[in-house]
Amino acid sequence: ITGNYGTEGQNQIFFQRPSMSEFFFEDALHRWLPSVSTQKYYNTRLPMTILSYNTGGSKNSVQDRLKGVFSGNVNKAIEVGAALDYIYSKGSYEAQAVKNFMWSAFGSYMGDRYELQTFFNNYNSLNKENGGITNDLYILDPAKVQNGVTSIDPKNIPTNLTDAHSRIEGREFYLNQRYKVGYYHTEKDSLTDSIVKKTYIPVTSFIWTFDYKESKHLFLNSSGKQDTTFFKQTYLTLGGTNDETRYWKISNTLGISMLEGFHKYAKFGLAAYATYEVRRYYQTLDTIRKDPDPPKELTPYPDVNVPSNATENLLWVGGQLTKQRGSILTYNATAQFGILGSVAGDIDVSGDISTKFKLFGDSVKITGYGFFKNQAAPYLMNNYVSNHFIWQNDFGKTRRFRAGGELNIPHTKTNVNVGFETLQNYIYFNNAGFPEQEAGNIQVFSAQLKQDFRVGILNWNNTIVYQTSSNQKVLPLPALSVYSNLFILFKIAKVLHVQLGVDCNYYTKYKGPAYNPATMTFHSQDEAEVGNYPFMNAYVNCKLKKTRFYVLYSHVNQGWFGKNYFSIPHYPLNPSKFQIGLSVDFAN
């Protein structure tokens, strides 16, 4: 992460990283932005309202977050709700403030024959971009750059940019409908022959999913001097930067599904679907090429011809085979093929298969999983125009094959997940911050162990991940990542639940990716190593009926194990900070 709460970040565990999206600017903020995959629906007998607020830091580095969700059922079938999420954090360092505001309205209908899920999300994320601190010695050894003075207020550390910011705006409307065809199964009283219960048994369902999304990325820098000094190339204007990239998409999916058990001989579910999607892109106008006498200080315009707007028409067909009933074997397989547009020839096949068996009186679950993807590069990876980055590529399809297995033993609280992936034509951002395609094969191996221990009130939860990359220059990964949480659980007066503990994040040294504020991307670098620093938090969590509250002292170990607490080059993590939070469930 770039340090501040609510800012850009990239998962260091490769197998947990989402694929690059069609609007890559949002990828660095995906954990903060709402999406179809994170949308929740509720079914509550009584209306509920959950409000939470947490804050921390001093007046100059305050960190606030307010979240709220409301949901209520009109009847057994109809549910409506709304949610908001507001983050305001000034950050511990200069020019690092964040203001993210997201709200949504959602609802569902769950009838015997008809189902509906829908939502409307709106988000606006404004991030100050400081480009990192100018000299890492302000953290590592401040005396060397302050004439012997050994301490410094983090807010006084100079940064590369002071008048730049990025903004991500977007909204999404999603509608999923399903009509189920089936029959009613009746249960009668054996004595009176009267109907006791009627249950609708669906056999086949018809599905229509509509998804509209629009997003905008802005990068603005009002300081022309810093703009041309920090970035290695400037193509369009010398007086600062005002980049704008927009896109929207409309997606329609029609499908038919024969539900599991639709026939006595059919012990599986079967579905087929087709998705048609339109995408429209708008980019910064490259008017400089029309200028007969452009400023000589500008970087020569590359030999490309990127249109200021473009439209993609895409079509996929796919199918799914599932079996989720039964105690011996369950499986799920999905296949999707691109038919029209740049995705023609795309292949996306994934699946998993699981089985359970008894061991020491408890169920043990083993799962095998895998996928094969042959996918076209997103449009913006091939065509992009901005003040500091212009490219026009002809990238081939990226091929990925992953296979792995997972072992889960609830009795011993053990989970082991081992996987292997090979990538060809992998797209990454090189040392200069431009996208590049690695034609050779890259192999990634990952082994993860989750092991929890409990003795009385003492608990110790651990997650250890070992991973290797055959090409650390293109795909750098820390060899070992560890999360450990040691705590005690007890009650006070039989009503107050208390969790008191300390947790720690640690990963080994590696040449972690650098961050580019103009494109909100992470790129390879050979300049510095990060890692080999434990980041520890001491905390107290409490629960009293429907109220939860916590007290946290983050980065409690600052200065204990050195000062190299950089998550990415030139972006130090937050210094020690006191935080508190409160969450109340107002169930009526």
Coordinates of C-alpha atoms in Angstrom, one line a residue:
I1 CA 0.0 0.0 0.0
T2 CA 1.0 3.7 -0.4
G3 CA 0.7 4.2 3.3
N4 CA -2.5 6.0 4.1
Y5 CA -5.9 4.4 5.0
G6 CA -8.1 4.1 1.9
T7 CA -5.3 4.5 -0.6
E8 CA -4.0 2.4 -3.4
G9 CA -2.6 -1.1 -2.8
Q10 CA -1.7 -4.4 -4.4
N11 CA -2.0 -7.8 -2.8
Q12 CA 1.4 -9.4 -2.2
I13 CA -0.1 -12.9 -2.4
F14 CA -0.2 -13.5 -6.1
F15 CA -3.0 -16.2 -6.0
Q16 CA -5.2 -13.7 -4.2
R17 CA -4.7 -11.0 -6.8
P18 CA -7.7 -10.2 -9.1
S19 CA -7.1 -10.1 -12.8
M20 CA -6.5 -6.8 -14.5
S21 CA -9.9 -5.1 -15.3
E22 CA -10.9 -3.3 -18.4
F23 CA -10.5 0.1 -16.5
F24 CA -7.2 -0.6 -14.9
F25 CA -7.1 2.7 -12.8
E26 CA -9.6 1.1 -10.4
D27 CA -7.5 -2.0 -9.7
A28 CA -5.4 -0.3 -7.1
L29 CA -8.5 0.7 -5.2
H30 CA -10.5 -2.5 -5.7
R31 CA -10.6 -3.4 -1.9
W32 CA -12.3 0.0 -1.2
L33 CA -14.7 0.2 -4.1
P34 CA -18.1 -1.5 -4.3
S35 CA -18.7 -4.2 -6.9
V36 CA -21.0 -7.0 -7.9
S37 CA -18.8 -9.5 -6.1
T38 CA -18.9 -7.6 -2.8
Q39 CA -22.6 -6.7 -2.8
K40 CA -24.6 -8.2 0.1
Y41 CA -28.4 -8.8 0.4
Y42 CA -30.2 -9.6 3.7
N43 CA -33.2 -11.5 4.8
T44 CA -34.3 -10.3 8.2
R45 CA -37.5 -10.8 10.1
L46 CA -37.0 -7.4 11.8
P47 CA -35.5 -4.3 10.2
M48 CA -31.8 -3.8 11.0
T49 CA -29.5 -0.8 11.0
I50 CA -25.8 -1.2 11.7
L51 CA -23.6 1.9 12.2
S52 CA -19.9 1.9 12.8
Y53 CA -17.4 4.7 13.3
N54 CA -13.7 4.6 13.9
T55 CA -11.1 7.3 14.3
G56 CA -7.5 7.8 15.1
G57 CA -4.4 10.0 14.9
S58 CA -3.9 13.6 15.8
K59 CA -5.5 16.7 14.4
N60 CA -3.1 16.8 11.5
S61 CA -3.2 13.1 10.7
V62 CA -6.8 12.2 11.6
Q63 CA -8.2 9.0 10.2
D64 CA -12.0 8.7 10.2
R65 CA -14.4 6.1 8.7
L66 CA -18.2 6.0 9.0
K67 CA -20.1 3.0 7.7
G68 CA -23.8 2.3 7.8
V69 CA -26.2 -0.3 6.4
F70 CA -30.0 -0.6 6.6
S71 CA -32.1 -3.6 5.5
G72 CA -35.7 -4.5 6.1
N73 CA -38.1 -7.0 4.7
V74 CA -41.5 -5.8 3.5
N75 CA -42.6 -9.4 3.7
K76 CA -41.0 -12.8 3.4
A77 CA -40.2 -12.2 -0.2
I78 CA -39.3 -8.5 -0.6
E79 CA -36.2 -6.9 0.9
V80 CA -34.9 -3.3 0.5
G81 CA -31.8 -1.7 1.9
A82 CA -29.2 1.1 1.7
A83 CA -25.6 1.5 2.7
L84 CA -22.9 4.2 2.9
D85 CA -19.2 4.2 3.5
Y86 CA -17.2 7.5 4.1
I87 CA -13.5 7.6 4.6
Y88 CA -11.6 10.8 5.4
S89 CA -7.9 10.5 6.3
K90 CA -5.4 13.3 6.3
G91 CA -2.5 10.7 6.4
S92 CA 0.6 10.8 8.5
Y93 CA 2.7 12.4 5.7
E94 CA 2.3 15.5 3.6
A95 CA 0.0 15.6 0.5
Q96 CA -1.5 12.2 1.4
A97 CA -5.1 13.0 2.2
V98 CA -7.9 10.7 1.2
K99 CA -11.6 11.3 0.9
N100 CA -13.8 8.4 -0.3
F101 CA -17.5 8.5 -0.3
M102 CA -19.7 5.5 -1.4
W103 CA -23.4 4.9 -1.1
S104 CA -25.7 2.2 -2.5
A105 CA -29.4 1.2 -2.6
F106 CA -30.3 -2.4 -3.1
G107 CA -33.2 -4.8 -2.9
S108 CA -34.3 -8.4 -3.6
Y109 CA -37.4 -10.5 -4.2
M110 CA -37.3 -14.2 -3.5
G111 CA -40.6 -15.8 -4.6
D112 CA -41.4 -19.4 -5.5
R113 CA -41.3 -18.7 -9.3
Y114 CA -39.6 -15.3 -9.6
E115 CA -36.3 -14.0 -8.1
L116 CA -34.8 -10.5 -8.3
Q117 CA -31.6 -9.0 -7.0
T118 CA -30.7 -5.4 -7.9
F119 CA -28.5 -2.5 -6.7
F120 CA -27.2 0.9 -7.6
N121 CA -23.8 1.8 -6.4
N122 CA -22.2 5.3 -6.5
Y123 CA -18.6 6.0 -5.5
N124 CA -16.2 9.0 -5.5
S125 CA -12.6 8.5 -4.3
L126 CA -10.3 11.5 -4.1
N127 CA -6.6 10.7 -3.3
K128 CA -3.8 13.2 -2.9
E129 CA -0.7 12.0 -4.7
N130 CA 2.6 12.9 -3.1
G131 CA 4.9 10.7 -5.2
G132 CA 6.6 9.3 -2.1
I133 CA 9.1 11.1 0.1
T134 CA 12.1 12.8 -1.5
N135 CA 14.7 10.9 0.5
D136 CA 14.3 7.6 2.4
L137 CA 16.9 8.8 5.0
Y138 CA 14.2 11.0 6.6
I139 CA 12.9 7.6 7.9
L140 CA 16.0 5.5 8.0
D141 CA 18.5 8.0 9.5
P142 CA 17.1 11.5 9.8
A143 CA 20.3 12.8 11.4
K144 CA 22.1 12.5 8.1
V145 CA 19.7 15.0 6.3
Q146 CA 19.0 17.2 9.3
N147 CA 22.4 18.3 10.5
G148 CA 22.4 15.8 13.4
V149 CA 18.8 16.2 14.5
T150 CA 17.5 12.6 15.1
S151 CA 13.7 13.2 15.1
I152 CA 11.3 14.7 12.6
D153 CA 7.5 15.2 12.4
P154 CA 6.3 13.0 9.5
K155 CA 4.3 15.9 8.2
N156 CA 7.5 17.9 7.7
I157 CA 9.2 15.2 5.5
P158 CA 9.3 16.7 2.0
T159 CA 7.5 14.8 -0.8
N160 CA 8.0 14.7 -4.6
L161 CA 4.5 16.1 -5.3
T162 CA 2.4 18.5 -3.3
D163 CA -0.3 19.7 -5.7
A164 CA -1.4 16.5 -7.4
H165 CA -4.4 14.2 -6.9
S166 CA -6.2 11.3 -8.5
R167 CA -9.9 10.9 -8.6
I168 CA -12.0 7.8 -9.4
E169 CA -15.7 8.4 -9.9
G170 CA -18.2 5.7 -10.9
R171 CA -21.6 4.3 -10.6
E172 CA -23.2 0.9 -11.4
F173 CA -26.7 -0.4 -11.8
Y174 CA -27.1 -4.1 -11.7
L175 CA -30.3 -6.2 -12.2
N176 CA -30.5 -10.0 -12.0
Q177 CA -33.8 -11.8 -12.7
R178 CA -34.7 -15.5 -12.6
Y179 CA -38.0 -17.1 -13.5
K180 CA -38.3 -20.7 -12.3
V181 CA -40.5 -23.4 -13.9
G182 CA -41.4 -26.3 -11.7
Y183 CA -44.2 -27.9 -9.6
Y184 CA -45.6 -27.9 -6.1
H185 CA -44.9 -30.8 -3.8
T186 CA -47.6 -31.2 -1.2
E187 CA -47.5 -32.9 2.2
K188 CA -50.8 -34.1 3.6
D189 CA -51.9 -35.1 7.1
S190 CA -52.2 -38.9 7.2
L191 CA -55.4 -38.7 9.3
T192 CA -57.4 -35.8 7.8
D193 CA -55.9 -35.9 4.3
S194 CA -55.6 -32.1 4.5
I195 CA -52.6 -30.3 3.0
V196 CA -50.0 -29.5 5.6
K197 CA -47.3 -27.9 3.5
K198 CA -46.7 -26.9 -0.1
T199 CA -43.2 -26.7 -1.4
Y200 CA -42.3 -25.4 -4.9
I201 CA -39.8 -27.6 -6.6
P202 CA -38.0 -25.6 -9.5
V203 CA -36.9 -27.6 -12.5
T204 CA -35.7 -25.1 -15.0
S205 CA -35.0 -21.4 -14.7
F206 CA -34.6 -18.6 -17.2
I207 CA -32.1 -15.8 -16.4
W208 CA -31.6 -12.3 -17.5
T209 CA -28.8 -10.1 -16.0
F210 CA -28.3 -6.5 -16.9
D211 CA -25.2 -4.5 -15.8
Y212 CA -24.5 -0.9 -16.5
K213 CA -21.3 0.7 -15.2
E214 CA -19.5 4.0 -15.9
S215 CA -16.2 5.2 -14.4
K216 CA -13.9 8.2 -14.7
H217 CA -10.3 8.6 -13.8
L218 CA -8.7 12.1 -13.3
F219 CA -5.1 12.9 -12.6
L220 CA -4.4 16.6 -12.0
N221 CA -1.2 18.4 -11.0
S222 CA -1.3 22.1 -10.7
S223 CA 2.5 22.4 -10.2
G224 CA 4.1 22.5 -13.6
K225 CA 7.6 22.4 -12.2
Q226 CA 7.1 19.3 -10.0
D227 CA 5.2 17.7 -12.9
T228 CA 8.0 17.9 -15.4
T229 CA 10.7 17.1 -12.7
F230 CA 9.0 14.0 -11.2
F231 CA 7.9 12.4 -14.5
K232 CA 10.5 11.4 -17.1
Q233 CA 8.5 12.3 -20.1
T234 CA 5.9 15.1 -20.8
Y235 CA 4.0 14.9 -24.1
L236 CA 1.1 17.4 -24.0
T237 CA 1.6 20.4 -21.8
L238 CA 4.3 21.9 -19.6
G239 CA 2.0 23.9 -17.2
G240 CA 0.8 20.9 -15.2
T241 CA -1.4 17.9 -16.0
N242 CA -5.2 17.5 -16.4
D243 CA -5.7 13.9 -17.6
E244 CA -9.2 12.4 -17.9
T245 CA -10.1 8.9 -19.0
R246 CA -13.7 7.7 -19.0
Y247 CA -15.5 4.5 -19.9
W248 CA -18.9 2.9 -19.7
K249 CA -20.2 -0.6 -20.4
I250 CA -23.6 -2.2 -20.9
S251 CA -23.8 -5.9 -20.4
N252 CA -26.7 -8.2 -21.0
T253 CA -26.7 -11.9 -20.2
L254 CA -29.4 -14.4 -21.1
G255 CA -29.3 -17.9 -19.7
I256 CA -31.2 -21.1 -19.0
S257 CA -30.5 -23.4 -16.1
M258 CA -31.7 -26.9 -15.3
L259 CA -31.4 -27.1 -11.6
E260 CA -29.6 -30.0 -9.8
G261 CA -32.0 -32.9 -9.5
F262 CA -34.3 -31.6 -12.3
H263 CA -34.6 -35.3 -13.3
K264 CA -34.3 -38.4 -11.2
Y265 CA -31.4 -39.5 -13.3
A266 CA -29.8 -36.1 -13.4
K267 CA -27.6 -35.7 -10.3
F268 CA -26.2 -32.4 -11.5
G269 CA -27.2 -28.9 -12.5
L270 CA -26.6 -27.6 -16.0
A271 CA -26.7 -24.1 -17.4
A272 CA -25.9 -22.3 -20.7
Y273 CA -25.7 -18.5 -21.3
A274 CA -24.7 -15.8 -23.7
T275 CA -23.3 -12.4 -22.8
Y276 CA -23.3 -9.3 -25.1
E277 CA -21.3 -6.3 -23.9
V278 CA -20.7 -2.8 -25.3
R279 CA -17.8 -0.8 -23.9
R280 CA -17.0 2.8 -24.8
Y281 CA -13.8 4.6 -24.0
Y282 CA -13.0 8.4 -23.9
Q283 CA -9.4 9.6 -23.5
T284 CA -7.4 12.9 -23.2
L285 CA -7.2 14.7 -26.6
D286 CA -3.8 14.7 -28.1
T287 CA -4.1 18.2 -29.5
I288 CA -0.3 18.8 -29.4
R289 CA 0.2 17.0 -32.8
K290 CA -2.0 19.7 -34.4
D291 CA 0.2 22.4 -33.0
P292 CA 2.6 23.6 -35.9
D293 CA 5.1 24.9 -33.3
P294 CA 4.9 22.8 -30.1
P295 CA 7.2 23.7 -27.2
K296 CA 10.7 22.3 -27.6
E297 CA 10.8 21.2 -23.9
L298 CA 8.1 18.6 -24.6
T299 CA 9.0 15.0 -25.1
P300 CA 8.7 14.1 -28.8
Y301 CA 5.3 12.6 -29.5
P302 CA 5.6 8.9 -30.2
D303 CA 4.7 7.4 -33.6
V304 CA 1.2 6.3 -32.6
N305 CA -2.4 7.1 -33.5
V306 CA -4.6 6.5 -30.5
P307 CA -8.2 7.6 -31.1
S308 CA -9.8 9.9 -28.5
N309 CA -12.8 7.5 -28.2
A310 CA -13.5 4.0 -29.2
T311 CA -16.2 1.3 -28.9
E312 CA -15.9 -2.4 -28.4
N313 CA -18.7 -4.9 -29.1
L314 CA -18.1 -8.2 -27.3
L315 CA -19.9 -11.5 -27.2
W316 CA -19.3 -14.6 -25.1
V317 CA -21.1 -17.9 -24.7
G318 CA -20.7 -20.3 -21.9
G319 CA -22.0 -23.1 -19.7
Q320 CA -21.8 -24.5 -16.3
L321 CA -22.0 -28.0 -14.7
T322 CA -22.5 -28.2 -11.0
K323 CA -23.2 -30.8 -8.3
Q324 CA -23.5 -29.3 -4.8
R325 CA -25.7 -32.0 -3.1
G326 CA -24.3 -35.1 -1.6
S327 CA -21.8 -35.8 1.1
I328 CA -19.2 -37.8 -1.0
L329 CA -18.5 -35.7 -4.1
T330 CA -19.3 -32.2 -5.2
Y331 CA -18.0 -30.3 -8.2
N332 CA -18.4 -27.1 -10.3
A333 CA -17.2 -26.5 -13.8
T334 CA -17.6 -23.4 -15.9
A335 CA -16.5 -22.7 -19.5
Q336 CA -16.7 -19.4 -21.4
F337 CA -15.7 -18.7 -25.0
G338 CA -15.3 -15.4 -26.8
I339 CA -17.1 -15.1 -30.1
L340 CA -17.1 -11.4 -31.2
G341 CA -14.8 -8.5 -31.0
S342 CA -11.3 -8.4 -29.4
V343 CA -12.3 -11.4 -27.2
A344 CA -12.9 -13.7 -30.2
G345 CA -10.9 -16.8 -29.4
D346 CA -10.9 -16.2 -25.7
I347 CA -11.1 -19.2 -23.5
D348 CA -11.9 -19.2 -19.8
V349 CA -12.4 -22.7 -18.2
S350 CA -12.4 -23.2 -14.4
G351 CA -13.6 -25.7 -11.9
D352 CA -13.2 -27.5 -8.6
I353 CA -14.0 -30.8 -7.1
S354 CA -14.4 -31.7 -3.4
T355 CA -14.8 -34.8 -1.3
K356 CA -15.2 -35.4 2.4
F357 CA -14.3 -38.2 4.7
K358 CA -14.1 -38.9 8.4
L359 CA -10.9 -38.5 10.4
F360 CA -10.7 -38.6 14.2
G361 CA -14.4 -38.3 14.4
D362 CA -14.5 -35.1 12.3
S363 CA -15.1 -34.4 8.6
V364 CA -12.0 -33.6 6.5
K365 CA -12.5 -31.9 3.1
I366 CA -10.2 -32.1 0.2
T367 CA -10.6 -29.8 -2.8
G368 CA -8.9 -29.8 -6.2
Y369 CA -9.2 -26.7 -8.3
G370 CA -7.8 -25.2 -11.5
F371 CA -8.4 -22.9 -14.5
F372 CA -7.1 -22.2 -18.0
K373 CA -7.4 -18.7 -19.5
N374 CA -6.6 -17.5 -22.9
Q375 CA -7.7 -13.9 -22.8
A376 CA -7.2 -10.7 -24.9
A377 CA -5.5 -7.7 -23.3
P378 CA -7.8 -4.9 -22.1
Y379 CA -8.3 -2.1 -24.6
L380 CA -6.5 0.5 -22.5
M381 CA -3.4 -1.8 -22.3
N382 CA -3.1 -1.4 -26.1
N383 CA -4.3 2.2 -26.5
Y384 CA -3.7 5.1 -24.0
V385 CA -3.0 8.8 -24.1
S386 CA -2.1 11.1 -21.2
N387 CA 0.4 13.9 -20.5
H388 CA 3.1 11.6 -19.2
F389 CA 2.3 8.2 -20.7
I390 CA 1.3 7.4 -24.3
W391 CA 1.3 3.9 -25.7
Q392 CA -0.1 1.9 -28.6
N393 CA 0.5 -1.8 -28.3
D394 CA -0.5 -5.0 -30.1
F395 CA -0.4 -7.4 -27.2
G396 CA -1.3 -11.0 -27.8
K397 CA -3.6 -13.1 -25.7
T398 CA -2.4 -13.9 -22.2
R399 CA -2.4 -17.6 -21.3
R400 CA -2.7 -18.8 -17.7
F401 CA -2.9 -22.3 -16.3
R402 CA -3.4 -22.9 -12.6
A403 CA -3.8 -26.1 -10.6
G404 CA -3.9 -26.7 -6.9
G405 CA -5.4 -28.5 -4.0
E406 CA -6.7 -27.6 -0.6
L407 CA -7.0 -29.7 2.6
N408 CA -9.2 -28.5 5.4
I409 CA -9.2 -30.3 8.8
P410 CA -11.7 -28.5 11.2
H411 CA -10.8 -30.7 14.2
T412 CA -7.2 -29.4 14.3
K413 CA -8.1 -26.0 12.7
T414 CA -5.7 -26.7 9.9
N415 CA -6.0 -25.5 6.3
V416 CA -3.3 -26.2 3.6
N417 CA -3.5 -24.8 0.1
V418 CA -0.9 -25.6 -2.5
G419 CA -1.0 -24.4 -6.1
F420 CA 1.1 -23.9 -9.2
E421 CA 0.5 -21.5 -12.1
T422 CA 2.2 -20.9 -15.4
L423 CA 1.8 -17.7 -17.3
Q424 CA 2.7 -16.8 -20.9
N425 CA 2.4 -13.3 -22.5
Y426 CA 2.0 -11.9 -19.0
I427 CA 1.3 -8.1 -19.1
Y428 CA 3.1 -6.0 -16.5
F429 CA 4.3 -2.4 -16.0
N430 CA 8.0 -2.1 -16.6
N431 CA 10.6 0.0 -14.8
A432 CA 9.6 3.0 -16.8
G433 CA 5.9 2.6 -15.9
F434 CA 4.8 1.5 -19.4
P435 CA 2.9 -1.8 -20.0
E436 CA 5.0 -4.6 -21.5
Q437 CA 4.3 -8.2 -22.4
E438 CA 6.6 -11.0 -21.3
A439 CA 6.6 -13.6 -24.1
G440 CA 8.4 -16.2 -22.1
N441 CA 6.8 -18.5 -19.5
I442 CA 6.6 -17.5 -15.8
Q443 CA 6.0 -20.1 -13.2
V444 CA 4.5 -19.3 -9.8
F445 CA 4.4 -21.8 -6.9
S446 CA 2.4 -21.1 -3.7
A447 CA 1.9 -23.0 -0.5
Q448 CA -0.3 -21.6 2.3
L449 CA -0.8 -22.9 5.8
K450 CA -3.5 -21.7 8.1
Q451 CA -3.1 -23.0 11.6
D452 CA -5.0 -21.9 14.7
F453 CA -4.3 -23.0 18.2
R454 CA -6.4 -22.7 21.4
V455 CA -5.6 -23.5 25.0
G456 CA -8.2 -22.2 27.4
I457 CA -8.6 -18.5 26.9
L458 CA -5.3 -18.3 24.9
N459 CA -5.6 -18.3 21.1
W460 CA -3.0 -18.1 18.4
N461 CA -4.0 -17.8 14.7
N462 CA -1.4 -18.0 12.0
T463 CA -1.3 -17.8 8.2
I464 CA 2.0 -18.5 6.4
V465 CA 2.4 -18.2 2.7
Y466 CA 5.5 -19.4 0.7
Q467 CA 5.6 -18.4 -2.9
T468 CA 8.2 -18.3 -5.7
S469 CA 8.3 -16.6 -9.1
S470 CA 10.6 -17.8 -11.8
N471 CA 11.0 -14.2 -13.1
Q472 CA 11.3 -11.8 -10.2
K473 CA 12.1 -8.9 -12.5
V474 CA 8.7 -9.2 -14.2
L475 CA 6.7 -10.6 -11.3
P476 CA 8.4 -9.9 -8.0
L477 CA 7.0 -11.7 -5.0
P478 CA 8.1 -12.0 -1.4
A479 CA 9.2 -15.5 -0.6
L480 CA 7.6 -15.7 2.8
S481 CA 4.6 -13.8 4.1
V482 CA 3.3 -14.3 7.7
Y483 CA 0.3 -13.0 9.6
S484 CA 0.1 -14.0 13.2
N485 CA -2.5 -13.0 15.8
L486 CA -2.0 -13.9 19.5
F487 CA -4.9 -13.0 21.8
I488 CA -6.9 -14.1 24.9
L489 CA -10.7 -14.3 25.0
F490 CA -12.6 -13.9 28.2
K491 CA -15.8 -12.5 29.7
I492 CA -16.3 -9.8 32.4
A493 CA -19.5 -10.1 34.5
K494 CA -20.7 -12.8 32.1
V495 CA -21.9 -10.2 29.6
L496 CA -18.9 -8.3 28.3
H497 CA -16.8 -10.3 25.7
V498 CA -13.2 -9.2 25.6
Q499 CA -10.5 -10.0 23.1
L500 CA -7.0 -8.7 24.1
G501 CA -4.1 -9.3 21.9
V502 CA -1.4 -8.3 19.4
D503 CA -1.1 -9.2 15.7
C504 CA 1.8 -9.0 13.3
N505 CA 2.3 -8.8 9.5
Y506 CA 5.7 -9.8 8.1
Y507 CA 7.2 -10.6 4.7
T508 CA 10.8 -11.2 3.6
K509 CA 12.8 -8.8 1.6
Y510 CA 12.2 -8.4 -2.1
K511 CA 12.3 -5.7 -4.8
G512 CA 8.6 -4.8 -4.4
P513 CA 6.8 -2.9 -7.1
A514 CA 6.9 0.9 -7.2
Y515 CA 3.8 3.1 -7.5
N516 CA 3.0 5.5 -10.4
P517 CA 0.5 8.2 -9.3
A518 CA -0.3 9.3 -12.9
T519 CA -1.7 5.9 -13.9
M520 CA -2.4 4.5 -10.4
T521 CA -0.4 1.4 -11.3
F522 CA 2.4 -0.6 -9.7
H523 CA 5.4 -1.3 -11.8
S524 CA 8.7 -3.2 -11.5
Q525 CA 11.8 -1.5 -10.2
D526 CA 15.5 -2.4 -9.5
E527 CA 16.2 0.5 -7.1
A528 CA 15.4 -0.7 -3.6
E529 CA 14.2 -3.7 -1.5
V530 CA 11.3 -3.6 0.9
G531 CA 10.3 -6.0 3.6
N532 CA 11.9 -7.9 6.5
Y533 CA 10.0 -5.6 8.9
P534 CA 7.3 -6.8 11.3
F535 CA 4.3 -4.4 11.6
M536 CA 2.6 -5.0 14.9
N537 CA -0.7 -3.8 16.4
A538 CA -1.9 -4.1 20.0
Y539 CA -5.6 -4.1 20.5
V540 CA -8.6 -4.7 22.7
N541 CA -11.9 -5.8 21.1
C542 CA -15.1 -5.8 23.2
K543 CA -18.7 -6.9 22.6
L544 CA -21.6 -6.1 24.9
K545 CA -24.9 -7.4 23.5
K546 CA -25.3 -5.6 20.1
T547 CA -22.5 -3.1 20.7
R548 CA -18.9 -3.6 19.7
F549 CA -16.0 -1.3 20.3
Y550 CA -12.2 -1.5 20.1
V551 CA -9.0 0.3 21.1
L552 CA -6.0 -0.1 18.9
Y553 CA -2.4 1.1 19.0
S554 CA -1.1 0.5 15.5
H555 CA 2.6 0.0 14.6
V556 CA 3.2 -0.5 18.3
N557 CA 6.7 -1.7 17.5
Q558 CA 8.0 1.4 15.7
G559 CA 11.7 1.6 16.1
W560 CA 12.1 -1.8 17.8
F561 CA 13.4 -3.7 14.8
G562 CA 15.0 -1.0 12.7
K563 CA 13.3 1.8 10.7
N564 CA 12.9 0.2 7.3
Y565 CA 9.1 0.2 7.4
F566 CA 8.5 0.9 3.7
S567 CA 5.7 -1.1 2.0
I568 CA 6.9 0.1 -1.5
P569 CA 9.9 2.2 -2.4
H570 CA 9.7 5.8 -1.0
Y571 CA 6.3 5.2 0.6
P572 CA 6.7 4.6 4.4
L573 CA 4.0 3.0 6.4
N574 CA 2.2 5.0 9.0
P575 CA 4.1 5.6 12.3
S576 CA 2.5 4.6 15.6
K577 CA -1.1 5.7 15.9
F578 CA -3.9 5.4 18.5
Q579 CA -7.3 4.4 17.1
I580 CA -10.7 3.7 18.5
G581 CA -13.9 2.4 17.0
L582 CA -17.6 1.7 17.7
S583 CA -20.2 -0.5 16.0
V584 CA -23.9 -0.7 17.0
D585 CA -26.5 -3.1 15.6
F586 CA -29.9 -1.3 16.0
A587 CA -32.1 -4.3 15.3
N588 CA -35.7 -3.3 16.0

